[in-house]
CSV table of C-alpha atoms in Angstrom, one decimal:
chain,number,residue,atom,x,y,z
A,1002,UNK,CA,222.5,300.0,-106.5
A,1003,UNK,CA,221.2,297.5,-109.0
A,1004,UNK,CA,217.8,297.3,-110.0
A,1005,UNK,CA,217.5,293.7,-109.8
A,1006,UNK,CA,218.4,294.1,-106.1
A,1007,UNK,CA,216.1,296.7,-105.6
A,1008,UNK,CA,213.1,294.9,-107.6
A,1009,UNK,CA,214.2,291.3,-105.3
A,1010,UNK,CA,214.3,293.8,-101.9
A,1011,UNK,CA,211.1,295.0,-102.9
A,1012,UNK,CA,209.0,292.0,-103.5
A,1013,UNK,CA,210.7,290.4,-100.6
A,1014,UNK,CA,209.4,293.4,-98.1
A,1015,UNK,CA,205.6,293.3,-99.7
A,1016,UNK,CA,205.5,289.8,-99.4
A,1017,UNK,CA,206.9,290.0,-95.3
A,1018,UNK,CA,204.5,292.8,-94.7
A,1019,UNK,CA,201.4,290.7,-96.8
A,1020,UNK,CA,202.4,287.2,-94.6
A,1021,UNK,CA,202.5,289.3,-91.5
A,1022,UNK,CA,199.1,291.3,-92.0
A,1023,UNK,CA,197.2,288.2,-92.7
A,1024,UNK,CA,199.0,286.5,-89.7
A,1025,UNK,CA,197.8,289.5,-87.1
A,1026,UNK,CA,194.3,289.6,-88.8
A,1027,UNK,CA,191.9,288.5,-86.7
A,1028,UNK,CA,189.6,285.9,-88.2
A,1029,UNK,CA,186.6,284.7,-87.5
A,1030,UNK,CA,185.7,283.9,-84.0
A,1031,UNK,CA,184.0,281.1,-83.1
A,1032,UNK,CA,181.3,281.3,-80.3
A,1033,UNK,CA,181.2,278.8,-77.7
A,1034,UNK,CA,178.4,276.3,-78.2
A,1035,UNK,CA,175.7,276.6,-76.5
A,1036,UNK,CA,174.8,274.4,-73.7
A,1037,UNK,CA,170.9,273.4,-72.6
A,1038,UNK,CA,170.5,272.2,-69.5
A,1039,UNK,CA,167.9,269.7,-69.4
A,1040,UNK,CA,164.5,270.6,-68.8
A,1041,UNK,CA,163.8,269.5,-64.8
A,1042,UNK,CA,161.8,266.2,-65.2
A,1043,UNK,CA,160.0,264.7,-61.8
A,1044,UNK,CA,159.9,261.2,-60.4
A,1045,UNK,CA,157.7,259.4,-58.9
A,1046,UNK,CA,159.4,258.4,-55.2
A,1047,UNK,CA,160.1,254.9,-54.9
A,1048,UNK,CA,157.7,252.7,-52.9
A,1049,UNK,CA,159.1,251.8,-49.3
A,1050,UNK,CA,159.9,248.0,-50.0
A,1051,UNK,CA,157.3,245.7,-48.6
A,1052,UNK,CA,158.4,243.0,-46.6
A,1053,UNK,CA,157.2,239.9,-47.8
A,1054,UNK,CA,157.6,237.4,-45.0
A,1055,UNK,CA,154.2,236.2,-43.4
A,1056,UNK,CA,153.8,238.3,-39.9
A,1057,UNK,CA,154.3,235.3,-36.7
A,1058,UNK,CA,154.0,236.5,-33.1
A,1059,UNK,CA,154.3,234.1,-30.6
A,1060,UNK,CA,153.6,235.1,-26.4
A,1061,UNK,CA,155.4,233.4,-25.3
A,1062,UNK,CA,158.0,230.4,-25.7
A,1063,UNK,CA,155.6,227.8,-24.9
A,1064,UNK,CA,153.5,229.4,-28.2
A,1065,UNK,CA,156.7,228.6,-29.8
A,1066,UNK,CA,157.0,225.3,-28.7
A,1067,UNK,CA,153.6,224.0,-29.5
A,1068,UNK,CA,153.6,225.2,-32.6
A,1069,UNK,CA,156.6,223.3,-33.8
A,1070,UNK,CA,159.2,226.4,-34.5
A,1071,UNK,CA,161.4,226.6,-31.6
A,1072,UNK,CA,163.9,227.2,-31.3
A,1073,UNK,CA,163.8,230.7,-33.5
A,1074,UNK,CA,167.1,232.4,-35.1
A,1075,UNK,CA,167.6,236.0,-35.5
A,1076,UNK,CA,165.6,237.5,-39.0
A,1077,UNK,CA,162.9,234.4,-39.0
A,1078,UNK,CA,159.3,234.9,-38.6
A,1079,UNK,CA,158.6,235.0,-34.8
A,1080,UNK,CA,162.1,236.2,-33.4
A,1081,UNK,CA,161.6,239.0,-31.0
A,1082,UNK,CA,164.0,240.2,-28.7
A,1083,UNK,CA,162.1,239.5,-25.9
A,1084,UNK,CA,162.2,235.9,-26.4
A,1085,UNK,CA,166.0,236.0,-26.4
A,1086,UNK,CA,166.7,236.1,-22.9
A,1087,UNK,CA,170.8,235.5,-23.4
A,1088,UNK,CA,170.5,237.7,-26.5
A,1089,UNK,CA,172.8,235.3,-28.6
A,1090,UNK,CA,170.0,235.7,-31.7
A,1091,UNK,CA,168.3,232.4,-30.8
A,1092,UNK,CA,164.8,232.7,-28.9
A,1093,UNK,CA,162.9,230.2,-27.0
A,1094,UNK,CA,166.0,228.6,-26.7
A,1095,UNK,CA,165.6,224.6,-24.7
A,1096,UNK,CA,166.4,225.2,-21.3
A,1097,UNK,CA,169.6,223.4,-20.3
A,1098,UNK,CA,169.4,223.1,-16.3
A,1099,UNK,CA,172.8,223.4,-14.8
């Protein structure tokens, strides 16, 4: 055999088996990072809302009347189911005679 051949065959295997023992060997490995969880933090609860329309109560529809509101719609101050006899949301309602 020639010697160059064998010199070229040699280098050739060294350098396979360096390439391949630094591609097997495990590098470094890198740890996850770490994760804090937040420390727990407390809230005031929320205030219940405060309704800010003025509180009306009227007896009856003839309270209504003489004060000048009637007829009363659903969500104004005053309404009350009990003054909506038809229940159609309008209370104290002027009687239409049939």
């Amino acid at each position: 055999m020639d010697k160059q051949f064998l010199i070229f065959t040699g280098l050739l295997a060294s350098g396979t088996f360096g390439a391949t023992l630094l591609a097997t060997t495990p590098g470094k490995v890198l740890e996850a990072p770490r994760v804090v969880a937040p420390r727990e933090v407390k809230v005031a609860p929320l205030r219940e809302p405060v309704d800010e329309r003025p509180y009306v109560y009227f007896r009856r529809c003839d309270d209504a009347r003489a004060a000048g509101v009637a007829p009363i719609r659903r969500g104004q101050p005053g309404y009350r189911p009990a003054l909506d006899r038809d229940g159609d949301g309008v209370a104290c309602e002027p009687y239409r005679g049939r």
